[in-house]
Amino acid sequence: MTTPEALALSNEANALFVDEDYDSALDLYTQAIEVAPQAAELYVARAAVHLKMEDYPAAIGDANKAIQLDGGSAKAYLRKGVACFNMEEYATAKGAFEKGRELDAGNNQFKTWLRKCNAELEDEMVGDDQAAAPPPPAAHAPA
């Protein structure tokens, strides 16, 4: 639940985000969170800024806090999944996207990201199989 002050800060941060002024948006979302620390949507919004700034651990932290406050926030799971994917934590990302899809089955972003995760996980499995395979026998030079 947000207060009028937190809502005003959030609205201003949203405008800065749209204008791609991510540093200022981050500052205002942080101020809004200080005013309304139980407002999950503020953590979700700040996680989006962290994603744009490629600060994936911070995005995961905010997404996790939003999930803790509101386990029904599909956007929080989306933010967490995207951050984990960008950190090459594909299994964790897949779990987040699956949970988000359960909450918002009509959102095609989850389907797209799940396909990406499955492709990366398959590539990892193929890479692991190749690494475990014995090397081919060495060819002998003719005498």
Short mmCIF file of N, CA, C and O in Angstrom, two decimals:
data_model
loop_
_atom_site.label_atom_id
_atom_site.label_comp_id
_atom_site.label_asym_id
_atom_site.label_seq_id
_atom_site.Cartn_x
_atom_site.Cartn_y
_atom_site.Cartn_z
N MET A 1 0.85 -1.17 0.00
CA MET A 1 0.00 0.00 0.00
C MET A 1 0.90 1.24 0.00
O MET A 1 1.82 1.35 0.79
N THR A 2 0.63 2.14 -0.92
CA THR A 2 1.46 3.32 -1.01
C THR A 2 0.77 4.52 -0.37
O THR A 2 -0.45 4.60 -0.30
N THR A 3 1.59 5.43 0.07
CA THR A 3 1.10 6.69 0.64
C THR A 3 1.04 7.71 -0.49
O THR A 3 1.65 7.51 -1.55
N PRO A 4 0.34 8.83 -0.29
CA PRO A 4 0.34 9.88 -1.33
C PRO A 4 1.75 10.36 -1.68
O PRO A 4 2.06 10.59 -2.85
N GLU A 5 2.61 10.47 -0.68
CA GLU A 5 3.99 10.90 -0.94
C GLU A 5 4.73 9.88 -1.79
O GLU A 5 5.42 10.23 -2.76
N ALA A 6 4.60 8.60 -1.45
CA ALA A 6 5.27 7.54 -2.21
C ALA A 6 4.72 7.48 -3.64
O ALA A 6 5.48 7.28 -4.59
N LEU A 7 3.42 7.67 -3.78
CA LEU A 7 2.80 7.67 -5.10
C LEU A 7 3.34 8.82 -5.96
O LEU A 7 3.66 8.62 -7.14
N ALA A 8 3.48 9.99 -5.37
CA ALA A 8 4.02 11.14 -6.11
C ALA A 8 5.46 10.87 -6.54
O ALA A 8 5.84 11.16 -7.69
N LEU A 9 6.27 10.33 -5.64
CA LEU A 9 7.65 10.00 -5.98
C LEU A 9 7.71 8.94 -7.08
O LEU A 9 8.50 9.04 -8.02
N SER A 10 6.84 7.94 -6.97
CA SER A 10 6.78 6.88 -7.97
C SER A 10 6.37 7.41 -9.34
O SER A 10 6.95 7.03 -10.36
N ASN A 11 5.38 8.29 -9.35
CA ASN A 11 4.94 8.87 -10.63
C ASN A 11 6.06 9.67 -11.29
O ASN A 11 6.26 9.59 -12.51
N GLU A 12 6.79 10.41 -10.48
CA GLU A 12 7.92 11.18 -11.02
C GLU A 12 9.01 10.23 -11.52
O GLU A 12 9.61 10.45 -12.58
N ALA A 13 9.26 9.17 -10.76
CA ALA A 13 10.25 8.18 -11.17
C ALA A 13 9.84 7.49 -12.47
O ALA A 13 10.68 7.25 -13.35
N ASN A 14 8.55 7.20 -12.60
CA ASN A 14 8.05 6.58 -13.84
C ASN A 14 8.35 7.46 -15.05
O ASN A 14 8.78 6.97 -16.11
N ALA A 15 8.13 8.77 -14.91
CA ALA A 15 8.39 9.70 -16.00
C ALA A 15 9.88 9.72 -16.34
O ALA A 15 10.27 9.74 -17.52
N LEU A 16 10.73 9.71 -15.32
CA LEU A 16 12.18 9.69 -15.56
C LEU A 16 12.61 8.39 -16.22
O LEU A 16 13.49 8.38 -17.10
N PHE A 17 11.98 7.29 -15.85
CA PHE A 17 12.28 6.00 -16.45
C PHE A 17 11.96 6.02 -17.95
O PHE A 17 12.76 5.59 -18.77
N VAL A 18 10.80 6.55 -18.28
CA VAL A 18 10.39 6.66 -19.69
C VAL A 18 11.38 7.53 -20.46
O VAL A 18 11.71 7.24 -21.62
N ASP A 19 11.90 8.57 -19.80
CA ASP A 19 12.88 9.46 -20.42
C ASP A 19 14.30 8.87 -20.39
O ASP A 19 15.25 9.54 -20.79
N GLU A 20 14.43 7.66 -19.88
CA GLU A 20 15.70 6.93 -19.80
C GLU A 20 16.72 7.60 -18.87
O GLU A 20 17.93 7.43 -19.03
N ASP A 21 16.23 8.35 -17.90
CA ASP A 21 17.09 8.93 -16.86
C ASP A 21 17.06 7.95 -15.68
O ASP A 21 16.39 8.17 -14.67
N TYR A 22 17.79 6.84 -15.85
CA TYR A 22 17.69 5.74 -14.91
C TYR A 22 18.29 6.06 -13.54
O TYR A 22 17.76 5.62 -12.52
N ASP A 23 19.36 6.85 -13.50
CA ASP A 23 19.94 7.20 -12.20
C ASP A 23 18.94 7.98 -11.35
O ASP A 23 18.76 7.69 -10.16
N SER A 24 18.29 8.95 -11.95
CA SER A 24 17.31 9.76 -11.21
C SER A 24 16.09 8.93 -10.85
O SER A 24 15.55 9.06 -9.74
N ALA A 25 15.65 8.08 -11.76
CA ALA A 25 14.50 7.21 -11.48
C ALA A 25 14.82 6.29 -10.31
O ALA A 25 14.00 6.10 -9.40
N LEU A 26 16.02 5.73 -10.31
CA LEU A 26 16.44 4.84 -9.23
C LEU A 26 16.40 5.58 -7.89
O LEU A 26 15.89 5.04 -6.90
N ASP A 27 16.89 6.79 -7.88
CA ASP A 27 16.89 7.58 -6.65
C ASP A 27 15.47 7.82 -6.14
O ASP A 27 15.19 7.67 -4.95
N LEU A 28 14.57 8.18 -7.05
CA LEU A 28 13.19 8.47 -6.62
C LEU A 28 12.44 7.20 -6.19
O LEU A 28 11.67 7.24 -5.22
N TYR A 29 12.66 6.09 -6.89
CA TYR A 29 12.03 4.83 -6.44
C TYR A 29 12.55 4.46 -5.05
O TYR A 29 11.78 3.99 -4.21
N THR A 30 13.84 4.68 -4.82
CA THR A 30 14.41 4.38 -3.50
C THR A 30 13.77 5.26 -2.44
O THR A 30 13.42 4.78 -1.35
N GLN A 31 13.57 6.54 -2.74
CA GLN A 31 12.90 7.44 -1.80
C GLN A 31 11.47 6.96 -1.54
O GLN A 31 10.99 6.98 -0.39
N ALA A 32 10.79 6.54 -2.58
CA ALA A 32 9.41 6.06 -2.43
C ALA A 32 9.37 4.83 -1.55
O ALA A 32 8.47 4.68 -0.70
N ILE A 33 10.34 3.93 -1.73
CA ILE A 33 10.40 2.71 -0.91
C ILE A 33 10.66 3.07 0.55
O ILE A 33 10.10 2.45 1.46
N GLU A 34 11.47 4.08 0.79
CA GLU A 34 11.72 4.51 2.18
C GLU A 34 10.43 5.01 2.83
O GLU A 34 10.22 4.81 4.02
N VAL A 35 9.56 5.64 2.04
CA VAL A 35 8.29 6.16 2.55
C VAL A 35 7.26 5.03 2.71
O VAL A 35 6.48 5.02 3.66
N ALA A 36 7.28 4.07 1.78
CA ALA A 36 6.30 2.98 1.79
C ALA A 36 7.01 1.64 1.58
O ALA A 36 6.93 1.03 0.50
N PRO A 37 7.72 1.15 2.61
CA PRO A 37 8.55 -0.05 2.44
C PRO A 37 7.77 -1.34 2.23
O PRO A 37 8.37 -2.36 1.87
N GLN A 38 6.46 -1.32 2.40
CA GLN A 38 5.66 -2.53 2.21
C GLN A 38 4.97 -2.56 0.84
O GLN A 38 4.17 -3.46 0.57
N ALA A 39 5.28 -1.61 -0.02
CA ALA A 39 4.64 -1.52 -1.34
C ALA A 39 5.43 -2.33 -2.37
O ALA A 39 6.44 -1.87 -2.91
N ALA A 40 4.97 -3.53 -2.63
CA ALA A 40 5.67 -4.44 -3.54
C ALA A 40 5.88 -3.83 -4.93
O ALA A 40 6.93 -4.02 -5.55
N GLU A 41 4.90 -3.08 -5.41
CA GLU A 41 5.00 -2.52 -6.76
C GLU A 41 6.17 -1.56 -6.91
O GLU A 41 6.71 -1.39 -8.01
N LEU A 42 6.60 -0.94 -5.81
CA LEU A 42 7.75 -0.05 -5.87
C LEU A 42 9.04 -0.83 -6.08
O LEU A 42 9.93 -0.40 -6.83
N TYR A 43 9.14 -1.99 -5.46
CA TYR A 43 10.31 -2.85 -5.67
C TYR A 43 10.32 -3.40 -7.10
O TYR A 43 11.38 -3.51 -7.71
N VAL A 44 9.15 -3.72 -7.62
CA VAL A 44 9.06 -4.21 -9.00
C VAL A 44 9.53 -3.11 -9.96
O VAL A 44 10.30 -3.37 -10.90
N ALA A 45 9.10 -1.88 -9.71
CA ALA A 45 9.49 -0.76 -10.57
C ALA A 45 10.99 -0.51 -10.48
O ALA A 45 11.67 -0.29 -11.49
N ARG A 46 11.53 -0.55 -9.25
CA ARG A 46 12.96 -0.31 -9.10
C ARG A 46 13.76 -1.45 -9.73
O ARG A 46 14.83 -1.23 -10.30
N ALA A 47 13.23 -2.67 -9.68
CA ALA A 47 13.90 -3.80 -10.34
C ALA A 47 14.02 -3.55 -11.85
O ALA A 47 15.04 -3.89 -12.46
N ALA A 48 13.00 -2.93 -12.44
CA ALA A 48 13.05 -2.62 -13.87
C ALA A 48 14.18 -1.64 -14.17
O ALA A 48 14.88 -1.76 -15.19
N VAL A 49 14.39 -0.69 -13.27
CA VAL A 49 15.50 0.26 -13.45
C VAL A 49 16.83 -0.48 -13.36
O VAL A 49 17.73 -0.28 -14.18
N HIS A 50 16.95 -1.34 -12.37
CA HIS A 50 18.19 -2.12 -12.23
C HIS A 50 18.46 -2.94 -13.49
O HIS A 50 19.61 -3.05 -13.92
N LEU A 51 17.41 -3.50 -14.09
CA LEU A 51 17.59 -4.26 -15.33
C LEU A 51 18.13 -3.37 -16.44
O LEU A 51 19.06 -3.75 -17.16
N LYS A 52 17.56 -2.18 -16.58
CA LYS A 52 18.03 -1.25 -17.61
C LYS A 52 19.48 -0.84 -17.37
O LYS A 52 20.23 -0.62 -18.32
N MET A 53 19.87 -0.77 -16.10
CA MET A 53 21.23 -0.38 -15.76
C MET A 53 22.18 -1.59 -15.73
O MET A 53 23.36 -1.45 -15.40
N GLU A 54 21.64 -2.76 -16.04
CA GLU A 54 22.38 -4.02 -16.06
C GLU A 54 22.97 -4.38 -14.70
O GLU A 54 24.02 -5.03 -14.61
N ASP A 55 22.30 -3.97 -13.64
CA ASP A 55 22.67 -4.35 -12.28
C ASP A 55 21.76 -5.51 -11.88
O ASP A 55 20.77 -5.34 -11.15
N TYR A 56 22.10 -6.69 -12.39
CA TYR A 56 21.22 -7.84 -12.25
C TYR A 56 21.09 -8.34 -10.81
O TYR A 56 19.98 -8.70 -10.40
N PRO A 57 22.16 -8.36 -10.01
CA PRO A 57 21.97 -8.78 -8.62
C PRO A 57 20.99 -7.87 -7.86
O PRO A 57 20.16 -8.36 -7.08
N ALA A 58 21.07 -6.56 -8.10
CA ALA A 58 20.14 -5.64 -7.44
C ALA A 58 18.71 -5.87 -7.93
O ALA A 58 17.76 -5.78 -7.15
N ALA A 59 18.56 -6.16 -9.22
CA ALA A 59 17.23 -6.44 -9.77
C ALA A 59 16.64 -7.69 -9.11
O ALA A 59 15.46 -7.71 -8.76
N ILE A 60 17.46 -8.71 -8.93
CA ILE A 60 17.00 -9.93 -8.27
C ILE A 60 16.60 -9.63 -6.83
O ILE A 60 15.56 -10.10 -6.35
N GLY A 61 17.41 -8.83 -6.14
CA GLY A 61 17.09 -8.48 -4.75
C GLY A 61 15.75 -7.78 -4.64
O GLY A 61 14.93 -8.11 -3.78
N ASP A 62 15.51 -6.81 -5.53
CA ASP A 62 14.23 -6.09 -5.49
C ASP A 62 13.07 -6.99 -5.90
O ASP A 62 11.98 -6.93 -5.31
N ALA A 63 13.29 -7.84 -6.90
CA ALA A 63 12.22 -8.76 -7.31
C ALA A 63 11.88 -9.72 -6.17
O ALA A 63 10.70 -9.98 -5.90
N ASN A 64 12.90 -10.24 -5.51
CA ASN A 64 12.66 -11.14 -4.38
C ASN A 64 11.90 -10.45 -3.26
O ASN A 64 11.02 -11.04 -2.63
N LYS A 65 12.25 -9.18 -2.99
CA LYS A 65 11.53 -8.44 -1.94
C LYS A 65 10.07 -8.24 -2.34
O LYS A 65 9.17 -8.39 -1.51
N ALA A 66 9.84 -7.93 -3.62
CA ALA A 66 8.46 -7.77 -4.09
C ALA A 66 7.69 -9.08 -3.95
O ALA A 66 6.52 -9.08 -3.53
N ILE A 67 8.34 -10.19 -4.27
CA ILE A 67 7.69 -11.50 -4.16
C ILE A 67 7.39 -11.81 -2.70
O ILE A 67 6.33 -12.34 -2.37
N GLN A 68 8.32 -11.46 -1.82
CA GLN A 68 8.10 -11.66 -0.39
C GLN A 68 6.87 -10.87 0.08
O GLN A 68 6.06 -11.38 0.87
N LEU A 69 6.72 -9.65 -0.41
CA LEU A 69 5.60 -8.80 -0.01
C LEU A 69 4.30 -9.17 -0.70
O LEU A 69 3.22 -9.03 -0.13
N ASP A 70 4.40 -9.64 -1.95
CA ASP A 70 3.22 -9.97 -2.75
C ASP A 70 3.56 -11.13 -3.66
O ASP A 70 4.01 -10.94 -4.79
N GLY A 71 3.33 -12.33 -3.17
CA GLY A 71 3.64 -13.54 -3.93
C GLY A 71 2.82 -13.69 -5.20
O GLY A 71 3.11 -14.57 -6.01
N GLY A 72 1.84 -12.84 -5.41
CA GLY A 72 1.01 -12.90 -6.60
C GLY A 72 1.42 -11.92 -7.68
O GLY A 72 0.68 -11.71 -8.65
N SER A 73 2.60 -11.33 -7.55
CA SER A 73 3.06 -10.33 -8.51
C SER A 73 3.78 -11.00 -9.68
O SER A 73 4.97 -11.32 -9.59
N ALA A 74 3.08 -11.19 -10.77
CA ALA A 74 3.68 -11.81 -11.96
C ALA A 74 4.85 -10.96 -12.46
O ALA A 74 5.87 -11.50 -12.91
N LYS A 75 4.72 -9.64 -12.40
CA LYS A 75 5.80 -8.76 -12.86
C LYS A 75 7.08 -8.97 -12.06
O LYS A 75 8.17 -8.88 -12.60
N ALA A 76 6.94 -9.24 -10.77
CA ALA A 76 8.13 -9.48 -9.95
C ALA A 76 8.84 -10.74 -10.44
O ALA A 76 10.08 -10.76 -10.53
N TYR A 77 8.08 -11.77 -10.76
CA TYR A 77 8.69 -13.00 -11.28
C TYR A 77 9.32 -12.76 -12.65
O TYR A 77 10.38 -13.32 -12.96
N LEU A 78 8.72 -11.92 -13.46
CA LEU A 78 9.30 -11.59 -14.76
C LEU A 78 10.63 -10.88 -14.57
O LEU A 78 11.63 -11.22 -15.21
N ARG A 79 10.67 -9.88 -13.69
CA ARG A 79 11.92 -9.15 -13.44
C ARG A 79 13.01 -10.08 -12.92
O ARG A 79 14.15 -10.02 -13.35
N LYS A 80 12.64 -10.94 -11.99
CA LYS A 80 13.61 -11.89 -11.44
C LYS A 80 14.12 -12.82 -12.54
O LYS A 80 15.33 -13.05 -12.65
N GLY A 81 13.21 -13.32 -13.36
CA GLY A 81 13.62 -14.23 -14.42
C GLY A 81 14.56 -13.58 -15.41
O GLY A 81 15.57 -14.17 -15.81
N VAL A 82 14.26 -12.36 -15.82
CA VAL A 82 15.11 -11.65 -16.79
C VAL A 82 16.50 -11.41 -16.19
O VAL A 82 17.51 -11.61 -16.86
N ALA A 83 16.55 -11.00 -14.94
CA ALA A 83 17.84 -10.76 -14.30
C ALA A 83 18.65 -12.06 -14.20
O ALA A 83 19.84 -12.07 -14.53
N CYS A 84 18.00 -13.13 -13.78
CA CYS A 84 18.70 -14.42 -13.67
C CYS A 84 19.17 -14.89 -15.04
O CYS A 84 20.30 -15.38 -15.18
N PHE A 85 18.34 -14.73 -16.05
CA PHE A 85 18.72 -15.12 -17.41
C PHE A 85 19.98 -14.37 -17.84
O PHE A 85 20.91 -14.96 -18.38
N ASN A 86 20.02 -13.07 -17.58
CA ASN A 86 21.18 -12.26 -17.97
C ASN A 86 22.42 -12.60 -17.17
O ASN A 86 23.54 -12.28 -17.60
N MET A 87 22.25 -13.25 -16.03
CA MET A 87 23.39 -13.71 -15.24
C MET A 87 23.73 -15.17 -15.58
O MET A 87 24.54 -15.79 -14.90
N GLU A 88 23.06 -15.70 -16.60
CA GLU A 88 23.25 -17.08 -17.07
C GLU A 88 22.86 -18.11 -16.02
O GLU A 88 23.38 -19.22 -16.00
N GLU A 89 21.91 -17.74 -15.16
CA GLU A 89 21.33 -18.66 -14.18
C GLU A 89 20.01 -19.16 -14.76
O GLU A 89 18.92 -18.79 -14.32
N TYR A 90 20.12 -19.98 -15.80
CA TYR A 90 18.96 -20.34 -16.61
C TYR A 90 17.92 -21.17 -15.87
O TYR A 90 16.73 -20.98 -16.06
N ALA A 91 18.35 -22.08 -15.01
CA ALA A 91 17.39 -22.90 -14.27
C ALA A 91 16.57 -22.04 -13.30
O ALA A 91 15.35 -22.20 -13.20
N THR A 92 17.23 -21.12 -12.63
CA THR A 92 16.52 -20.21 -11.70
C THR A 92 15.58 -19.30 -12.49
O THR A 92 14.44 -19.07 -12.06
N ALA A 93 16.07 -18.81 -13.62
CA ALA A 93 15.23 -17.96 -14.47
C ALA A 93 13.99 -18.73 -14.92
O ALA A 93 12.87 -18.20 -14.86
N LYS A 94 14.19 -19.96 -15.34
CA LYS A 94 13.06 -20.77 -15.81
C LYS A 94 12.02 -20.94 -14.70
O LYS A 94 10.82 -20.81 -14.95
N GLY A 95 12.48 -21.19 -13.49
CA GLY A 95 11.55 -21.33 -12.36
C GLY A 95 10.74 -20.06 -12.14
O GLY A 95 9.53 -20.12 -11.88
N ALA A 96 11.41 -18.92 -12.24
CA ALA A 96 10.70 -17.64 -12.07
C ALA A 96 9.68 -17.43 -13.18
O ALA A 96 8.54 -17.01 -12.91
N PHE A 97 10.07 -17.73 -14.41
CA PHE A 97 9.14 -17.55 -15.53
C PHE A 97 7.96 -18.51 -15.43
O PHE A 97 6.83 -18.14 -15.75
N GLU A 98 8.20 -19.73 -14.98
CA GLU A 98 7.09 -20.68 -14.83
C GLU A 98 6.10 -20.20 -13.78
O GLU A 98 4.88 -20.28 -13.98
N LYS A 99 6.60 -19.69 -12.66
CA LYS A 99 5.71 -19.18 -11.61
C LYS A 99 4.95 -17.96 -12.12
O LYS A 99 3.73 -17.84 -11.89
N GLY A 100 5.62 -17.07 -12.83
CA GLY A 100 4.96 -15.90 -13.39
C GLY A 100 3.87 -16.29 -14.38
O GLY A 100 2.79 -15.69 -14.39
N ARG A 101 4.16 -17.31 -15.18
CA ARG A 101 3.16 -17.76 -16.17
C ARG A 101 1.94 -18.33 -15.46
O ARG A 101 0.80 -18.14 -15.92
N GLU A 102 2.14 -19.02 -14.34
CA GLU A 102 1.00 -19.53 -13.56
C GLU A 102 0.12 -18.37 -13.10
O GLU A 102 -1.11 -18.49 -13.06
N LEU A 103 0.74 -17.26 -12.73
CA LEU A 103 0.01 -16.11 -12.21
C LEU A 103 -0.65 -15.28 -13.31
O LEU A 103 -1.65 -14.62 -13.06
N ASP A 104 -0.03 -15.27 -14.50
CA ASP A 104 -0.52 -14.44 -15.61
C ASP A 104 -0.38 -15.22 -16.91
O ASP A 104 0.50 -14.92 -17.73
N ALA A 105 -1.25 -16.21 -17.08
CA ALA A 105 -1.15 -17.11 -18.23
C ALA A 105 -1.30 -16.39 -19.57
O ALA A 105 -0.82 -16.87 -20.59
N GLY A 106 -1.95 -15.25 -19.59
CA GLY A 106 -2.15 -14.52 -20.83
C GLY A 106 -0.96 -13.70 -21.28
O GLY A 106 -0.95 -13.16 -22.39
N ASN A 107 0.07 -13.61 -20.46
CA ASN A 107 1.24 -12.79 -20.78
C ASN A 107 2.22 -13.64 -21.59
O ASN A 107 2.89 -14.52 -21.06
N ASN A 108 2.34 -13.33 -22.88
CA ASN A 108 3.19 -14.11 -23.78
C ASN A 108 4.68 -13.94 -23.50
O ASN A 108 5.49 -14.72 -24.00
N GLN A 109 5.05 -12.91 -22.74
CA GLN A 109 6.46 -12.74 -22.41
C GLN A 109 7.02 -13.95 -21.67
O GLN A 109 8.17 -14.34 -21.89
N PHE A 110 6.19 -14.55 -20.83
CA PHE A 110 6.65 -15.72 -20.09
C PHE A 110 6.95 -16.87 -21.03
O PHE A 110 7.97 -17.55 -20.89
N LYS A 111 6.09 -17.08 -22.01
CA LYS A 111 6.30 -18.15 -22.98
C LYS A 111 7.60 -17.92 -23.76
O LYS A 111 8.40 -18.84 -23.95
N THR A 112 7.82 -16.69 -24.19
CA THR A 112 9.03 -16.34 -24.94
C THR A 112 10.28 -16.59 -24.10
O THR A 112 11.24 -17.22 -24.56
N TRP A 113 10.27 -16.10 -22.87
CA TRP A 113 11.43 -16.27 -22.01
C TRP A 113 11.65 -17.73 -21.65
O TRP A 113 12.80 -18.19 -21.53
N LEU A 114 10.58 -18.49 -21.47
CA LEU A 114 10.74 -19.92 -21.19
C LEU A 114 11.39 -20.65 -22.36
O LEU A 114 12.25 -21.52 -22.16
N ARG A 115 11.02 -20.27 -23.58
CA ARG A 115 11.68 -20.86 -24.77
C ARG A 115 13.17 -20.55 -24.75
O ARG A 115 14.00 -21.42 -25.03
N LYS A 116 13.52 -19.31 -24.44
CA LYS A 116 14.93 -18.92 -24.38
C LYS A 116 15.68 -19.72 -23.31
O LYS A 116 16.80 -20.17 -23.54
N CYS A 117 15.06 -19.86 -22.15
CA CYS A 117 15.69 -20.63 -21.07
C CYS A 117 15.90 -22.09 -21.49
O CYS A 117 16.98 -22.65 -21.28
N ASN A 118 14.87 -22.67 -22.07
CA ASN A 118 14.98 -24.07 -22.49
C ASN A 118 16.09 -24.25 -23.51
O ASN A 118 16.84 -25.24 -23.46
N ALA A 119 16.22 -23.31 -24.44
CA ALA A 119 17.29 -23.39 -25.44
C ALA A 119 18.66 -23.31 -24.77
O ALA A 119 19.58 -24.08 -25.11
N GLU A 120 18.81 -22.40 -23.82
CA GLU A 120 20.10 -22.26 -23.13
C GLU A 120 20.41 -23.48 -22.28
O GLU A 120 21.55 -23.95 -22.25
N LEU A 121 19.40 -24.00 -21.60
CA LEU A 121 19.61 -25.20 -20.78
C LEU A 121 19.96 -26.40 -21.65
O LEU A 121 20.83 -27.20 -21.29
N GLU A 122 19.34 -26.50 -22.82
CA GLU A 122 19.66 -27.57 -23.75
C GLU A 122 21.10 -27.42 -24.25
O GLU A 122 21.84 -28.40 -24.31
N ASP A 123 21.50 -26.19 -24.56
CA ASP A 123 22.89 -25.94 -25.00
C ASP A 123 23.87 -26.32 -23.90
O ASP A 123 24.93 -26.89 -24.19
N GLU A 124 23.53 -26.02 -22.65
CA GLU A 124 24.42 -26.38 -21.55
C GLU A 124 24.55 -27.89 -21.44
O GLU A 124 25.64 -28.40 -21.20
N MET A 125 23.44 -28.59 -21.61
CA MET A 125 23.47 -30.06 -21.53
C MET A 125 24.32 -30.64 -22.66
O MET A 125 25.11 -31.55 -22.44
N VAL A 126 24.18 -30.11 -23.85
CA VAL A 126 24.97 -30.58 -24.98
C VAL A 126 26.44 -30.30 -24.72
O VAL A 126 27.31 -31.14 -24.95
N GLY A 127 26.74 -29.11 -24.21
CA GLY A 127 28.12 -28.75 -23.88
C GLY A 127 28.70 -29.66 -22.82
O GLY A 127 29.85 -30.09 -22.91
N ASP A 128 27.90 -30.01 -21.79
CA ASP A 128 28.36 -30.91 -20.75
C ASP A 128 28.62 -32.30 -21.31
O ASP A 128 29.59 -32.95 -20.95
N ASP A 129 27.74 -32.77 -22.22
CA ASP A 129 27.92 -34.09 -22.83
C ASP A 129 29.20 -34.13 -23.65
O ASP A 129 29.94 -35.10 -23.61
N GLN A 130 29.48 -33.06 -24.38
CA GLN A 130 30.69 -33.02 -25.20
C GLN A 130 31.92 -32.96 -24.32
O GLN A 130 32.95 -33.55 -24.63
N ALA A 131 31.86 -32.26 -23.22
CA ALA A 131 33.01 -32.15 -22.32
C ALA A 131 33.31 -33.49 -21.66
O ALA A 131 34.46 -33.80 -21.37
N ALA A 132 32.28 -34.30 -21.42
CA ALA A 132 32.45 -35.58 -20.76
C ALA A 132 32.89 -36.68 -21.72
O ALA A 132 33.36 -37.72 -21.30
N ALA A 133 32.72 -36.46 -23.01
CA ALA A 133 33.07 -37.48 -24.00
C ALA A 133 34.59 -37.63 -24.08
O ALA A 133 35.32 -36.64 -23.97
N PRO A 134 35.06 -38.87 -24.27
CA PRO A 134 36.52 -39.05 -24.40
C PRO A 134 37.01 -38.42 -25.69
O PRO A 134 36.26 -38.32 -26.67
N PRO A 135 38.25 -37.96 -25.70
CA PRO A 135 38.77 -37.37 -26.93
C PRO A 135 38.89 -38.42 -28.03
O PRO A 135 39.05 -39.61 -27.74
N PRO A 136 38.79 -37.99 -29.28
CA PRO A 136 38.91 -38.97 -30.37
C PRO A 136 40.34 -39.52 -30.39
O PRO A 136 41.28 -38.86 -29.95
N PRO A 137 40.50 -40.75 -30.90
CA PRO A 137 41.85 -41.32 -30.94
C PRO A 137 42.74 -40.49 -31.87
O PRO A 137 42.30 -39.94 -32.86
N ALA A 138 44.00 -40.40 -31.48
CA ALA A 138 44.96 -39.64 -32.28
C ALA A 138 45.31 -40.41 -33.53
O ALA A 138 45.45 -41.64 -33.51
N ALA A 139 45.40 -39.70 -34.62
CA ALA A 139 45.79 -40.34 -35.88
C ALA A 139 47.29 -40.54 -35.88
O ALA A 139 48.05 -39.69 -35.42
N HIS A 140 47.69 -41.70 -36.36
CA HIS A 140 49.13 -41.99 -36.45
C HIS A 140 49.64 -41.58 -37.81
O HIS A 140 49.02 -41.85 -38.83
N ALA A 141 50.76 -40.93 -37.82
CA ALA A 141 51.37 -40.52 -39.09
C ALA A 141 51.94 -41.75 -39.77
O ALA A 141 52.49 -42.65 -39.10
N PRO A 142 51.84 -41.82 -41.09
CA PRO A 142 52.43 -42.99 -41.78
C PRO A 142 53.95 -42.99 -41.61
O PRO A 142 54.59 -41.96 -41.56
N ALA A 143 54.48 -44.19 -41.52
CA ALA A 143 55.93 -44.32 -41.31
C ALA A 143 56.69 -44.23 -42.60
O ALA A 143 56.29 -44.48 -43.65
#
